[in-house]
GROMACS .gro file of C-alpha atoms in nm:
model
  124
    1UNK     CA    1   0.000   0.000   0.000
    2UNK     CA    2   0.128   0.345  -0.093
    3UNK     CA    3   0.185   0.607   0.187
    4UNK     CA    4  -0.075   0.806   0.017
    5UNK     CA    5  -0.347   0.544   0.003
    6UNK     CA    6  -0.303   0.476   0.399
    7UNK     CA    7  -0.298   0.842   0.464
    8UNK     CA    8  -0.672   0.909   0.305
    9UNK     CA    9  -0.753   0.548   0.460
   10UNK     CA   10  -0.633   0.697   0.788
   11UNK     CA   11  -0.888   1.017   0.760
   12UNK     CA   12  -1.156   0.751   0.625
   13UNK     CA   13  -1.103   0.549   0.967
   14UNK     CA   14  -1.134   0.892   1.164
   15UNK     CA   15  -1.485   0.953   1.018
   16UNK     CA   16  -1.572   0.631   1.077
   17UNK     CA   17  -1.492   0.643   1.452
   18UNK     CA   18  -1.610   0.988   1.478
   19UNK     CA   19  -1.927   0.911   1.366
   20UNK     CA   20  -2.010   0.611   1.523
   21UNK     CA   21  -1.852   0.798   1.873
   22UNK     CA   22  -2.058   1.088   1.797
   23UNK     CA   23  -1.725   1.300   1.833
   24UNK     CA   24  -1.781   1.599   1.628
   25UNK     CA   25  -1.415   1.767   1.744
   26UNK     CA   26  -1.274   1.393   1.595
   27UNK     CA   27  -1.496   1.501   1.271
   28UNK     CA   28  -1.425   1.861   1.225
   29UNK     CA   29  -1.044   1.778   1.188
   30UNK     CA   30  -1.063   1.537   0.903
   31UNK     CA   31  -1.339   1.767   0.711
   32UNK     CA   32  -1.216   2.115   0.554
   33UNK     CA   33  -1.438   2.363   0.757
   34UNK     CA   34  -1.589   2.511   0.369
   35UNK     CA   35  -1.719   2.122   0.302
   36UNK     CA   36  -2.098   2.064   0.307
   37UNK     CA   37  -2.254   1.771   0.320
   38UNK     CA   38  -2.570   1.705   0.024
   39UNK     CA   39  -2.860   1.462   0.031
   40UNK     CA   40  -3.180   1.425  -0.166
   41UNK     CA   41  -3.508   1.417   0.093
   42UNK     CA   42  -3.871   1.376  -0.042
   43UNK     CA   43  -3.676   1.466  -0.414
   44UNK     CA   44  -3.551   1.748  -0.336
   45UNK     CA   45  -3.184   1.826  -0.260
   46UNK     CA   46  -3.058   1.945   0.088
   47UNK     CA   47  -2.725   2.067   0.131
   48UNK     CA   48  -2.591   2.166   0.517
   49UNK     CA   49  -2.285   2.323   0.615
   50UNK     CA   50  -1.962   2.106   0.854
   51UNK     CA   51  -2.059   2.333   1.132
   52UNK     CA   52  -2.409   2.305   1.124
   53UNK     CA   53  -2.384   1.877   1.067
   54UNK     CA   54  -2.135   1.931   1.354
   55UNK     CA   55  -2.342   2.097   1.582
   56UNK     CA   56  -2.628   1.836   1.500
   57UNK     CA   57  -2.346   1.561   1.597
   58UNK     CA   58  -2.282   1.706   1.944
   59UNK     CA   59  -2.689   1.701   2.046
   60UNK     CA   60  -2.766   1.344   1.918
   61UNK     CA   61  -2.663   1.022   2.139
   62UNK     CA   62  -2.393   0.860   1.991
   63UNK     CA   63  -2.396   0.480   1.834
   64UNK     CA   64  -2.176   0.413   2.053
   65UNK     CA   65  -2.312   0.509   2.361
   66UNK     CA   66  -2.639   0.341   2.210
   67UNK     CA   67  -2.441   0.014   2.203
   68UNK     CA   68  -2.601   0.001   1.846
   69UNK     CA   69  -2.393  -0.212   1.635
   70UNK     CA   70  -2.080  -0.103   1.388
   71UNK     CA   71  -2.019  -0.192   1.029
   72UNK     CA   72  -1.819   0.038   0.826
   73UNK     CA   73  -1.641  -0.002   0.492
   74UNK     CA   74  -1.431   0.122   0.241
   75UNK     CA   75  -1.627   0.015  -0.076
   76UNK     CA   76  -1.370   0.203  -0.329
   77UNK     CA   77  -1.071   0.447  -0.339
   78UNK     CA   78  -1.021   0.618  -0.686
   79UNK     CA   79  -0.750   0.817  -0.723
   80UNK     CA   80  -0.706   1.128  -1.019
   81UNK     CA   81  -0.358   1.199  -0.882
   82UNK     CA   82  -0.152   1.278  -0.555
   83UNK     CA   83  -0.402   1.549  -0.430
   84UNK     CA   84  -0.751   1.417  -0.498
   85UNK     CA   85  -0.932   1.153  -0.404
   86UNK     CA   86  -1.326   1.034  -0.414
   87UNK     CA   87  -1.417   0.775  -0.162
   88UNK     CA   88  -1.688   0.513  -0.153
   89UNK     CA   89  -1.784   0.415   0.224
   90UNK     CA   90  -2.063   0.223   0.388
   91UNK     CA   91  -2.129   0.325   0.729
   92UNK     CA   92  -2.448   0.227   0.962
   93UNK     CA   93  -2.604   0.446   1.241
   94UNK     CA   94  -2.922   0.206   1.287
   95UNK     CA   95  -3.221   0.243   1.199
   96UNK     CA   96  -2.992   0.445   0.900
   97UNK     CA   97  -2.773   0.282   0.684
   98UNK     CA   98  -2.583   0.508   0.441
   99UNK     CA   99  -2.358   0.512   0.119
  100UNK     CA  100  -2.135   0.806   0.140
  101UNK     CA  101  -1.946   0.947  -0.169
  102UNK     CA  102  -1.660   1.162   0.020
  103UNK     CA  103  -1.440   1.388  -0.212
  104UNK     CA  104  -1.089   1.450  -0.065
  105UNK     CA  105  -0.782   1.637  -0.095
  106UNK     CA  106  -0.451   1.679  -0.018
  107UNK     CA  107  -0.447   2.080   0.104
  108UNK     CA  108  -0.163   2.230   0.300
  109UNK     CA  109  -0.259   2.097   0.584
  110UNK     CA  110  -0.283   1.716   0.518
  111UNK     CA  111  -0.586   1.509   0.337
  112UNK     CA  112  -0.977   1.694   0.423
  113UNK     CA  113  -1.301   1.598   0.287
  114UNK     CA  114  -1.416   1.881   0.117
  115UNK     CA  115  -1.751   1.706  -0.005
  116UNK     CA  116  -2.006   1.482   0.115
  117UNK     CA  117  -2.293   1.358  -0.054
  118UNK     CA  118  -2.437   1.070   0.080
  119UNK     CA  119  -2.820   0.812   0.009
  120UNK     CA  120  -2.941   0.645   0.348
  121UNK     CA  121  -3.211   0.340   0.390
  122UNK     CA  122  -3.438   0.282   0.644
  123UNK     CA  123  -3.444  -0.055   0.808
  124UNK     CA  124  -3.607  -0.161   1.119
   0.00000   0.00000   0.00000
């Protein structure tokens, strides 16, 4: 594995364990503070800002402290060049299971996600 592809693994396992902890400090370091995240709901699209998602992160009871079960997944890394990256993920926060498409990149400060769009299902 190349250093690069286990550095934007590395901020993919951070957003996994900060959103199954609920740990929105863990999630604003891994996600460039201009990212939103984007979502269709009743066909129509919704688009939210990090800090507001963040601020809806610190009010809701974690997975974790739900004892709800994990399962989280890299589905696909594809890589344009050193800088950029757009990452396929599976992640669960039952009764929601989600596909996230995460766009990152390599900025001055290390590998962000500077996009989120993401599809959920319902499932009792």
């Amino acid at each position: 594995m190349s250093p690069d592809r286990s550095t934007v693994e590395a901020v993919v396992q951070n957003y996994f364990d900060g959103l199954y902890e609920g740990d929105a400090d863990k999630l604003g370091a891994i996600f460039d503070t201009t990212a939103d995240l984007r979502w269709l709901e009743k066909g129509e699209l919704q688009v939210l800002t990090v800090p507001d998602w963040l601020d809806r992160v610190r009010k809701r009871p974690s997975a974790k402290a739900e004892g709800k079960p994990r399962e989280d997944f890299i589905v696909t890394i594809d890589r344009s060049d050193d800088q950029t990256a757009f990452i396929k993920v599976r992640c669960q926060l039952p009764p929601r299971y989600f596909t996230d498409y995460l766009v990152a990149m390599k900025l001055r400060d290390g590998w962000k996600i500077v996009s989120k769009s993401y599809r959920y299902d319902l499932r009792e």
